[in-house]
């Protein structure tokens, strides 16, 4: 009888050849991308100090190596005081001396001033992210949901940028290790429900000692073997929520969740949930209607990469990378693990990481924050990744976890490097985590905030010369707040149609400006269409380049 434990020599040879062909194909695709000369120009300049942003993140590290210390924090860019410009909210890790999260108000010129007493938003929990900034109570202003290692916090806005902690009344103070969170209308009742992603079951008492090359450092999540269930809260329409996690089915499969995205990925009229898990298979909860979900990540092609490997799964970016009208997913991972770019082909996804030029070049660093956005306004999405090790290495600027960040220029069919590699003069280096994007100074170019562990953030002002035309659109729902989940289509003269979604939450533990931004290059617009989450569609015809507000029930 043949022993089937090991393959035959012929089978092994065939398998080896197949693997070699696959790897050669990936490498050749990336080599082709790398043969394209790097785009040499300065894209950003760090103005955090000059703009008045003096926040310093504090991981709290003071002796023992505790897992939350290496995970970093996020930020939100949103107009919290209703004056038409973008304000900045930064999440603190260890709130020593009761110095917690920070609110900086924009004076309209891109200069920031810290709000007195942070206008009631200075939560002092061990913060992870302000990953959901949206109008949960339908009163027309931006509220904040902050995830913590411990009880999360919901901060209600009074319309002028002053906040009140309404967590207990709302019933959304989950006490796990919260990471990603998102507001979206998941049951079609015109109010915003809340998805909260959790990481691991953790306390200082269960922290083991971990070493690398004989040096103590932070443990990987596998050492805990304690993935934590995510939470889904139904909005009751009266300022309160009901935990429907078990009813929805989210208790059936656990993971070490860090990133998330919500969209109708298969275009069946029901929202779906994607969760990126750290060293576990990702989850794709396909909406069944009525707030019930079925986990179909493996079936749909987003559970693992094209080689069948589960990766670190940190930040997530959702965008229509290939201009075919449906949402693709980019998940960023550890050093030596490539990005995972899942191209949506309708109901199924294909791993297009190599085809888009990212399979080899993305392996150099450990990526957390991520943004797919058109920074040079040429009509193609660019890629920005915020990097920082989780294991110590050669010190950069006296930080053993620091790594340079990376910018890749988008073009038809993929991405190419730029020089300097992060697009920033002087290449500021830190242990970077959260990333949020907005047009901070209202000049038509997208700027970036990067949250850095145990350091000041980067505020990267867009200085791309000869930027193309742009369209900045704020899309409002029936209640007057941002229409989270709305799809916006811009048909250009010729054959291209650009698609974006109102989706502020994403990246890593962060929330970007809720407006949608289109770079136009030199193209002209044939038509602008909006599809609201309830399916209502309206054409706004030809719009001039610049800034516009599109209301759900606008006349004309």
Coordinates of C-alpha atoms in Angstrom, one line a residue:
X1 CA 0.0 0.0 0.0
X2 CA 1.3 3.5 -0.9
X3 CA 2.0 5.8 2.0
X4 CA 0.0 8.9 1.1
X5 CA 1.5 11.0 3.9
X6 CA 4.1 12.5 1.6
X7 CA 3.7 13.3 -2.1
X8 CA 5.4 11.2 -4.7
X9 CA 8.6 12.6 -6.3
X10 CA 6.6 13.5 -9.4
X11 CA 3.9 15.2 -7.4
X12 CA 6.5 17.1 -5.4
X13 CA 8.3 18.2 -8.6
X14 CA 5.0 19.4 -10.2
X15 CA 4.1 21.3 -7.0
X16 CA 7.6 22.9 -6.8
X17 CA 7.3 24.0 -10.4
X18 CA 3.9 25.4 -9.9
X19 CA 5.1 27.4 -6.8
X20 CA 8.1 28.6 -8.7
X21 CA 6.0 29.8 -11.6
X22 CA 3.6 31.6 -9.3
X23 CA 6.4 33.3 -7.4
X24 CA 8.2 34.1 -10.6
X25 CA 5.0 35.7 -12.0
X26 CA 4.6 37.8 -8.8
X27 CA 8.2 38.8 -8.8
X28 CA 8.1 39.7 -12.5
X29 CA 5.0 41.8 -12.1
X30 CA 6.7 43.8 -9.3
X31 CA 9.9 44.0 -11.1
X32 CA 8.0 45.5 -14.1
X33 CA 6.5 48.1 -11.7
X34 CA 9.9 48.8 -10.1
X35 CA 11.5 49.3 -13.6
X36 CA 9.3 52.4 -14.0
X37 CA 11.4 55.3 -12.8
X38 CA 10.4 56.7 -9.4
X39 CA 8.4 59.9 -9.6
X40 CA 10.8 62.5 -8.2
X41 CA 9.0 65.4 -6.6
X42 CA 8.1 66.7 -3.2
X43 CA 4.4 65.9 -2.4
X44 CA 4.1 66.9 1.3
X45 CA 5.7 69.0 3.9
X46 CA 5.3 68.4 7.6
X47 CA 3.7 71.5 9.2
X48 CA 2.5 70.0 12.5
X49 CA 4.7 72.3 14.6
X50 CA 4.0 75.4 12.6
X51 CA 0.3 74.6 12.5
X52 CA 0.1 74.5 16.3
X53 CA -0.4 70.7 16.7
X54 CA 1.8 69.9 19.8
X55 CA 0.1 66.7 20.9
X56 CA 2.5 64.0 22.1
X57 CA 1.3 60.4 22.1
X58 CA 2.2 58.4 25.2
X59 CA 2.3 54.6 25.0
X60 CA 2.8 54.3 28.7
X61 CA 5.8 52.1 28.4
X62 CA 7.7 52.2 31.7
X63 CA 9.2 48.7 32.3
X64 CA 7.1 45.7 31.6
X65 CA 6.3 45.0 27.9
X66 CA 2.5 45.3 27.7
X67 CA 0.9 44.5 24.3
X68 CA -1.3 47.6 24.0
X69 CA 1.8 49.8 24.1
X70 CA 3.0 48.8 20.7
X71 CA -0.3 49.2 18.9
X72 CA -0.5 53.0 18.7
X73 CA -3.5 55.2 18.3
X74 CA -5.7 56.8 15.6
X75 CA -7.1 60.2 14.7
X76 CA -10.2 61.9 13.2
X77 CA -10.5 64.7 10.8
X78 CA -14.0 66.2 10.8
X79 CA -15.8 69.5 11.1
X80 CA -17.0 69.1 14.7
X81 CA -17.9 72.8 15.3
X82 CA -19.9 73.3 12.1
X83 CA -17.8 76.2 10.7
X84 CA -17.0 74.6 7.4
X85 CA -13.4 73.5 8.0
X86 CA -11.8 70.3 9.3
X87 CA -10.9 69.9 12.9
X88 CA -8.5 67.3 14.4
X89 CA -9.1 64.9 17.2
X90 CA -6.2 62.8 18.5
X91 CA -6.4 59.7 20.7
X92 CA -4.0 59.3 23.6
X93 CA -2.7 55.9 24.8
X94 CA -1.8 56.2 28.5
X95 CA -3.5 59.2 29.9
X96 CA -0.9 60.1 32.5
X97 CA -1.7 63.0 34.8
X98 CA -5.3 62.8 33.4
X99 CA -4.0 64.1 30.0
X100 CA -6.2 62.3 27.6
X101 CA -7.5 62.7 24.0
X102 CA -7.0 66.1 22.4
X103 CA -9.3 68.3 20.2
X104 CA -7.7 70.9 17.9
X105 CA -10.0 73.4 16.2
X106 CA -9.1 74.7 12.7
X107 CA -9.3 78.5 12.4
X108 CA -10.1 78.2 8.7
X109 CA -6.6 78.7 7.4
X110 CA -5.1 75.3 8.3
X111 CA -3.9 76.6 11.7
X112 CA -5.0 74.6 14.8
X113 CA -5.7 75.7 18.4
X114 CA -6.4 73.2 21.2
X115 CA -9.9 73.6 22.4
X116 CA -10.2 74.6 26.1
X117 CA -10.6 71.4 28.2
X118 CA -10.9 69.7 24.8
X119 CA -14.6 70.7 24.8
X120 CA -15.4 67.7 26.9
X121 CA -13.9 65.2 24.5
X122 CA -10.7 64.4 26.5
X123 CA -11.5 60.8 27.4
X124 CA -8.7 59.3 29.6
X125 CA -9.1 55.7 28.9
X126 CA -6.2 53.8 27.2
X127 CA -7.2 54.9 23.8
X128 CA -6.9 53.0 20.5
X129 CA -9.0 54.9 17.9
X130 CA -11.5 57.6 17.1
X131 CA -12.6 55.3 14.4
X132 CA -16.2 56.3 14.0
X133 CA -17.1 60.0 13.5
X134 CA -20.6 60.4 12.3
X135 CA -24.1 61.8 13.2
X136 CA -25.4 58.8 15.1
X137 CA -28.4 60.8 16.6
X138 CA -29.4 62.5 13.4
X139 CA -29.2 66.0 14.7
X140 CA -26.9 67.3 12.0
X141 CA -23.5 67.3 13.7
X142 CA -20.5 65.0 14.0
X143 CA -20.4 62.7 17.1
X144 CA -17.3 60.6 18.1
X145 CA -17.0 57.0 19.1
X146 CA -13.7 56.2 20.8
X147 CA -12.3 52.6 21.2
X148 CA -10.2 51.8 24.2
X149 CA -8.4 48.9 25.8
X150 CA -11.4 48.7 28.2
X151 CA -14.7 50.5 28.0
X152 CA -15.3 52.4 24.7
X153 CA -16.8 55.9 24.8
X154 CA -19.6 57.6 22.7
X155 CA -19.3 61.4 22.7
X156 CA -22.4 63.4 21.6
X157 CA -21.8 66.8 19.9
X158 CA -24.0 69.8 20.8
X159 CA -23.5 71.2 17.3
X160 CA -20.8 73.7 18.4
X161 CA -18.1 71.2 19.0
X162 CA -18.7 70.6 22.7
X163 CA -19.1 67.0 23.7
X164 CA -21.0 65.0 26.4
X165 CA -20.2 61.4 27.3
X166 CA -23.5 59.5 26.6
X167 CA -22.0 56.0 26.6
X168 CA -24.1 54.6 29.4
X169 CA -27.4 55.9 28.1
X170 CA -26.6 54.8 24.6
X171 CA -25.5 51.3 25.7
X172 CA -22.4 51.0 23.6
X173 CA -19.6 50.9 26.2
X174 CA -18.2 47.5 25.3
X175 CA -15.4 46.7 27.7
X176 CA -13.2 44.6 25.5
X177 CA -10.1 45.7 23.6
X178 CA -11.8 47.8 21.0
X179 CA -10.0 48.6 17.7
X180 CA -11.9 49.4 14.5
X181 CA -15.4 50.8 14.6
X182 CA -17.8 52.0 12.0
X183 CA -21.2 53.6 11.7
X184 CA -23.5 52.5 8.9
X185 CA -27.2 51.9 8.2
X186 CA -27.2 48.1 8.2
X187 CA -30.9 47.5 8.5
X188 CA -32.3 50.1 6.1
X189 CA -34.2 52.2 8.7
X190 CA -32.3 55.5 7.9
X191 CA -30.3 55.6 11.1
X192 CA -26.7 54.6 11.8
X193 CA -25.9 51.3 13.4
X194 CA -22.5 50.6 15.0
X195 CA -19.9 47.8 14.3
X196 CA -17.2 47.5 16.9
X197 CA -14.2 45.3 16.2
X198 CA -12.3 43.7 19.1
X199 CA -8.7 42.4 19.2
X200 CA -7.9 39.9 21.9
X201 CA -9.0 39.1 25.4
X202 CA -6.2 40.7 27.4
X203 CA -5.2 42.0 30.8
X204 CA -1.8 42.8 32.3
X205 CA -2.1 39.6 34.4
X206 CA -2.0 37.4 31.3
X207 CA 0.9 39.1 29.6
X208 CA 3.7 36.6 29.1
X209 CA 7.4 37.4 28.7
X210 CA 8.5 37.4 25.1
X211 CA 12.0 37.7 23.6
X212 CA 13.7 38.3 20.3
X213 CA 17.4 37.2 20.0
X214 CA 17.5 37.2 23.8
X215 CA 16.1 40.7 24.2
X216 CA 12.7 41.2 25.8
X217 CA 10.1 42.7 23.6
X218 CA 6.3 42.7 22.8
X219 CA 4.5 39.4 22.3
X220 CA 2.6 38.5 19.1
X221 CA -1.1 37.8 19.4
X222 CA -0.6 34.1 18.9
X223 CA 1.0 34.0 22.4
X224 CA -2.4 34.8 23.9
X225 CA -4.6 32.6 21.7
X226 CA -7.6 34.6 22.8
X227 CA -9.4 36.2 19.9
X228 CA -12.3 38.3 21.0
X229 CA -15.8 38.6 19.5
X230 CA -16.9 41.7 17.7
X231 CA -20.0 43.7 18.5
X232 CA -22.9 44.9 16.5
X233 CA -25.3 47.5 17.9
X234 CA -28.6 48.4 16.3
X235 CA -29.6 52.1 16.5
X236 CA -33.0 52.3 18.2
X237 CA -33.6 55.8 16.8
X238 CA -33.9 57.4 20.2
X239 CA -30.3 57.9 21.1
X240 CA -29.9 54.3 22.4
X241 CA -28.6 51.1 20.9
X242 CA -29.3 47.4 21.3
X243 CA -26.5 44.8 21.2
X244 CA -27.6 42.4 18.4
X245 CA -24.2 40.6 18.0
X246 CA -25.6 37.2 18.7
X247 CA -28.7 37.7 16.6
X248 CA -26.6 38.9 13.7
X249 CA -24.4 35.8 13.9
X250 CA -21.1 37.6 14.8
X251 CA -20.6 35.3 17.8
X252 CA -20.0 32.3 15.5
X253 CA -16.4 33.1 14.4
X254 CA -13.8 35.1 16.4
X255 CA -10.6 36.8 15.2
X256 CA -7.9 39.2 16.3
X257 CA -9.6 42.1 14.6
X258 CA -7.8 45.4 13.7
X259 CA -9.3 46.8 10.5
X260 CA -12.7 46.9 9.0
X261 CA -14.8 48.1 6.0
X262 CA -18.5 48.2 5.3
X263 CA -20.0 48.2 1.8
X264 CA -22.4 46.4 -0.4
X265 CA -19.6 44.3 -1.9
X266 CA -21.9 42.1 -4.1
X267 CA -24.4 44.9 -5.1
X268 CA -27.4 43.0 -3.8
X269 CA -28.8 46.0 -1.9
X270 CA -27.6 44.8 1.6
X271 CA -24.5 46.1 3.4
X272 CA -21.7 43.6 4.1
X273 CA -19.0 43.7 6.8
X274 CA -15.3 43.0 6.3
X275 CA -12.9 42.5 9.2
X276 CA -9.1 42.1 8.9
X277 CA -7.7 39.9 11.5
X278 CA -4.1 39.7 12.9
X279 CA -2.7 36.3 11.9
X280 CA -6.2 34.8 11.6
X281 CA -8.2 34.5 8.5
X282 CA -10.2 37.6 7.6
X283 CA -14.0 37.7 7.8
X284 CA -16.5 38.8 5.2
X285 CA -19.9 38.9 6.8
X286 CA -22.3 38.9 3.9
X287 CA -25.6 40.7 4.7
X288 CA -28.7 38.5 4.6
X289 CA -31.1 41.3 5.4
X290 CA -32.8 42.0 8.7
X291 CA -29.4 42.5 10.5
X292 CA -28.4 38.9 9.9
X293 CA -25.0 38.0 8.4
X294 CA -23.2 34.9 7.1
X295 CA -19.4 34.6 7.1
X296 CA -18.2 33.9 3.5
X297 CA -14.7 35.2 3.4
X298 CA -13.1 32.0 2.2
X299 CA -15.8 31.5 -0.4
X300 CA -15.5 35.1 -1.6
X301 CA -11.7 35.1 -1.8
X302 CA -10.7 37.5 1.0
X303 CA -10.0 35.2 3.9
X304 CA -6.3 34.6 3.0
X305 CA -3.9 35.7 0.3
X306 CA -3.4 33.9 -3.0
X307 CA -0.9 31.5 -1.4
X308 CA -3.4 30.5 1.3
X309 CA -1.7 32.5 4.1
X310 CA -3.4 34.4 6.8
X311 CA -1.5 37.7 7.4
X312 CA -1.2 40.3 10.1
X313 CA -4.2 42.3 8.8
X314 CA -3.8 45.8 10.2
X315 CA -5.1 48.8 8.3
X316 CA -7.8 48.5 5.6
X317 CA -8.6 50.8 2.7
X318 CA -11.7 50.5 0.5
X319 CA -11.7 52.1 -2.9
X320 CA -12.5 51.4 -6.6
X321 CA -8.9 50.9 -7.6
X322 CA -9.6 49.6 -11.1
X323 CA -12.5 52.0 -12.0
X324 CA -15.0 49.2 -12.6
X325 CA -17.6 50.7 -10.2
X326 CA -17.3 48.2 -7.3
X327 CA -15.3 48.4 -4.1
X328 CA -11.9 46.8 -3.8
X329 CA -10.1 46.1 -0.6
X330 CA -6.5 46.7 0.4
X331 CA -5.2 45.2 3.6
X332 CA -1.7 46.1 4.9
X333 CA 0.5 43.7 6.9
X334 CA 3.8 42.9 8.6
X335 CA 7.3 43.3 7.3
X336 CA 8.0 40.4 4.9
X337 CA 4.3 39.9 4.3
X338 CA 3.1 41.7 1.2
X339 CA 0.0 43.9 1.1
X340 CA -3.2 42.1 0.1
X341 CA -5.1 43.9 -2.6
X342 CA -8.4 42.1 -3.2
X343 CA -9.9 43.1 -6.5
X344 CA -13.7 42.9 -6.6
X345 CA -14.9 41.0 -9.6
X346 CA -18.6 41.2 -8.8
X347 CA -19.6 38.6 -6.2
X348 CA -16.0 37.3 -5.8
X349 CA -12.6 38.8 -5.1
X350 CA -9.2 38.0 -6.7
X351 CA -5.8 38.7 -5.1
X352 CA -4.4 41.4 -7.5
X353 CA -1.5 42.4 -5.3
X354 CA 1.2 41.4 -7.7
X355 CA -0.7 42.6 -10.8
X356 CA -0.9 46.1 -9.2
X357 CA 2.8 46.2 -8.5
X358 CA 2.7 45.7 -4.7
X359 CA 3.7 42.1 -4.0
X360 CA 7.4 42.7 -3.5
X361 CA 7.7 46.4 -2.8
X362 CA 5.2 46.4 0.1
X363 CA 7.2 43.8 2.1
X364 CA 9.9 46.2 3.3
X365 CA 8.2 47.6 6.3
X366 CA 5.4 46.9 8.9
X367 CA 2.4 48.9 7.7
X368 CA -0.5 50.1 9.9
X369 CA -2.2 53.2 8.6
X370 CA -3.2 53.3 4.9
X371 CA -4.9 55.6 2.5
X372 CA -6.0 55.2 -1.1
X373 CA -6.5 58.8 -2.3
X374 CA -5.7 61.0 -5.3
X375 CA -3.1 63.3 -3.8
X376 CA -1.9 64.8 -7.1
X377 CA -5.4 65.2 -8.6
X378 CA -4.6 63.3 -11.8
X379 CA -7.6 61.0 -11.7
X380 CA -5.8 58.0 -10.2
X381 CA -5.7 56.8 -6.6
X382 CA -2.3 57.0 -4.9
X383 CA -1.3 54.9 -1.9
X384 CA 0.1 56.1 1.4
X385 CA 1.2 53.7 4.1
X386 CA 2.3 54.5 7.7
X387 CA 4.9 52.2 9.0
X388 CA 6.5 51.1 12.3
X389 CA 8.0 47.9 13.6
X390 CA 6.5 45.8 16.3
X391 CA 9.9 44.1 17.1
X392 CA 12.9 46.3 17.8
X393 CA 15.5 46.8 15.0
X394 CA 18.2 49.2 14.1
X395 CA 17.4 52.6 15.7
X396 CA 16.2 55.4 13.5
X397 CA 16.2 58.8 15.2
X398 CA 16.8 56.9 18.5
X399 CA 13.6 54.8 18.0
X400 CA 14.1 51.1 17.6
X401 CA 10.6 50.7 16.3
X402 CA 10.7 53.5 13.8
X403 CA 10.5 53.1 10.0
X404 CA 10.0 55.5 7.1
X405 CA 6.5 55.8 5.6
X406 CA 5.8 55.1 1.9
X407 CA 4.0 56.8 -0.9
X408 CA 3.2 55.1 -4.2
X409 CA 1.9 57.0 -7.2
X410 CA -1.2 55.6 -8.8
X411 CA -1.5 55.1 -12.5
X412 CA -3.6 53.0 -14.9
X413 CA -2.9 49.4 -13.9
X414 CA -1.0 49.9 -10.6
X415 CA 1.4 51.8 -8.5
X416 CA 4.9 53.1 -8.9
X417 CA 7.5 54.5 -6.3
X418 CA 8.1 58.1 -5.7
X419 CA 11.3 59.9 -4.4
X420 CA 11.6 60.7 -1.6
X421 CA 9.9 57.4 -0.8
X422 CA 7.3 59.0 1.5
X423 CA 6.9 62.0 -0.8
X424 CA 8.0 64.3 2.1
X425 CA 11.0 66.5 2.1
X426 CA 13.3 65.4 4.9
X427 CA 11.5 62.1 5.3
X428 CA 10.3 62.5 9.0
X429 CA 10.7 59.1 10.7
X430 CA 8.8 57.7 13.6
X431 CA 6.8 54.6 14.7
X432 CA 3.7 55.5 12.7
X433 CA 0.2 54.1 13.2
X434 CA -3.1 55.9 12.4
X435 CA -3.6 57.8 9.2
X436 CA -6.5 60.2 8.4
X437 CA -7.0 62.3 5.2
X438 CA -8.7 65.6 4.5
X439 CA -8.3 68.9 2.6
X440 CA -7.2 70.7 5.8
X441 CA -6.5 74.1 4.2
X442 CA -9.3 74.0 1.5
X443 CA -6.9 74.4 -1.4
X444 CA -8.2 71.3 -3.3
X445 CA -5.3 69.0 -2.3
X446 CA -5.7 66.2 0.2
X447 CA -3.5 66.5 3.3
X448 CA -2.6 63.7 5.8
X449 CA -2.4 63.3 9.5
X450 CA -0.2 60.5 10.8
X451 CA -0.3 59.5 14.5
X452 CA 3.1 58.4 15.8
X453 CA 3.8 56.3 18.9
X454 CA 5.4 58.2 21.7
X455 CA 5.9 61.2 19.5
X456 CA 4.2 64.2 17.9
X457 CA 2.0 63.5 14.9
X458 CA 2.9 64.4 11.3
X459 CA 0.6 66.9 9.6
X460 CA 1.5 66.6 6.0
X461 CA 0.4 69.5 3.9
X462 CA -0.1 68.7 0.2
X463 CA 2.4 70.7 -1.9
X464 CA 2.2 68.8 -5.2
X465 CA 3.0 71.3 -7.9
X466 CA 0.7 71.6 -10.9
X467 CA -2.1 69.5 -9.3
X468 CA -5.0 68.7 -11.6
X469 CA -8.6 69.8 -11.2
X470 CA -10.7 68.4 -8.4
X471 CA -14.2 67.9 -7.2
X472 CA -14.9 68.0 -3.4
X473 CA -18.4 66.8 -2.6
X474 CA -20.2 66.7 0.8
X475 CA -23.1 64.4 0.4
X476 CA -26.0 64.9 2.9
X477 CA -28.7 62.5 4.0
X478 CA -32.3 63.4 4.8
X479 CA -31.5 64.4 8.4
X480 CA -28.8 66.8 7.2
X481 CA -25.8 64.8 8.3
X482 CA -23.2 63.1 6.1
X483 CA -24.8 60.3 4.1
X484 CA -22.5 57.5 5.3
X485 CA -22.5 54.7 2.7
X486 CA -23.6 56.8 -0.3
X487 CA -22.0 56.1 -3.6
X488 CA -20.9 58.9 -5.9
X489 CA -20.1 58.5 -9.5
X490 CA -18.4 61.1 -11.7
X491 CA -18.6 60.4 -15.4
X492 CA -15.7 62.1 -17.3
X493 CA -15.7 63.1 -20.9
X494 CA -14.4 60.0 -22.7
X495 CA -14.9 56.5 -21.3
X496 CA -13.9 56.8 -17.5
X497 CA -16.3 56.9 -14.6
X498 CA -14.8 57.4 -11.2
X499 CA -16.6 56.0 -8.1
X500 CA -16.1 56.9 -4.5
X501 CA -18.1 56.3 -1.3
X502 CA -18.9 58.4 1.8
X503 CA -16.9 56.3 4.2
X504 CA -14.9 58.3 6.8
X505 CA -13.9 55.3 9.0
X506 CA -11.1 53.1 7.9
X507 CA -7.3 53.0 7.6
X508 CA -6.0 52.0 11.0
X509 CA -8.1 53.2 14.0
X510 CA -8.9 56.5 12.2
X511 CA -11.6 58.5 10.5
X512 CA -11.1 60.8 7.6
X513 CA -13.0 63.8 6.3
X514 CA -16.4 62.4 5.2
X515 CA -16.5 64.4 2.0
X516 CA -15.6 62.5 -1.3
X517 CA -12.8 63.9 -3.4
X518 CA -12.1 63.3 -7.1
X519 CA -9.0 64.3 -8.9
X520 CA -9.9 65.3 -12.4
X521 CA -6.5 66.0 -14.1
X522 CA -7.4 67.9 -17.2
X523 CA -10.7 66.0 -17.8
X524 CA -14.1 67.6 -17.9
X525 CA -17.2 66.3 -16.2
X526 CA -20.2 64.9 -18.1
X527 CA -22.3 63.9 -15.2
X528 CA -22.3 63.5 -11.4
X529 CA -24.6 60.9 -9.8
X530 CA -25.3 60.0 -6.2
X531 CA -26.8 56.7 -5.0
X532 CA -27.9 57.1 -1.4
X533 CA -27.8 54.1 1.0
X534 CA -31.6 53.4 0.5
X535 CA -31.1 53.2 -3.3
X536 CA -32.5 56.6 -4.2
X537 CA -30.5 57.9 -7.1
X538 CA -30.1 61.4 -8.4
X539 CA -28.2 63.0 -11.2
X540 CA -26.7 66.4 -10.5
X541 CA -25.6 66.9 -14.1
X542 CA -22.4 68.8 -14.9
X543 CA -20.7 70.4 -12.0
X544 CA -17.9 72.8 -12.1
X545 CA -14.6 71.8 -10.5
X546 CA -14.3 72.8 -6.8
X547 CA -16.4 72.3 -3.7
X548 CA -20.1 71.4 -3.7
X549 CA -22.7 70.2 -1.2
X550 CA -25.2 67.6 -2.6
X551 CA -28.3 67.3 -0.4
X552 CA -30.7 64.3 -0.4
X553 CA -33.8 66.3 -1.1
X554 CA -32.3 69.2 -2.9
X555 CA -34.4 70.9 -5.6
X556 CA -33.5 71.2 -9.2

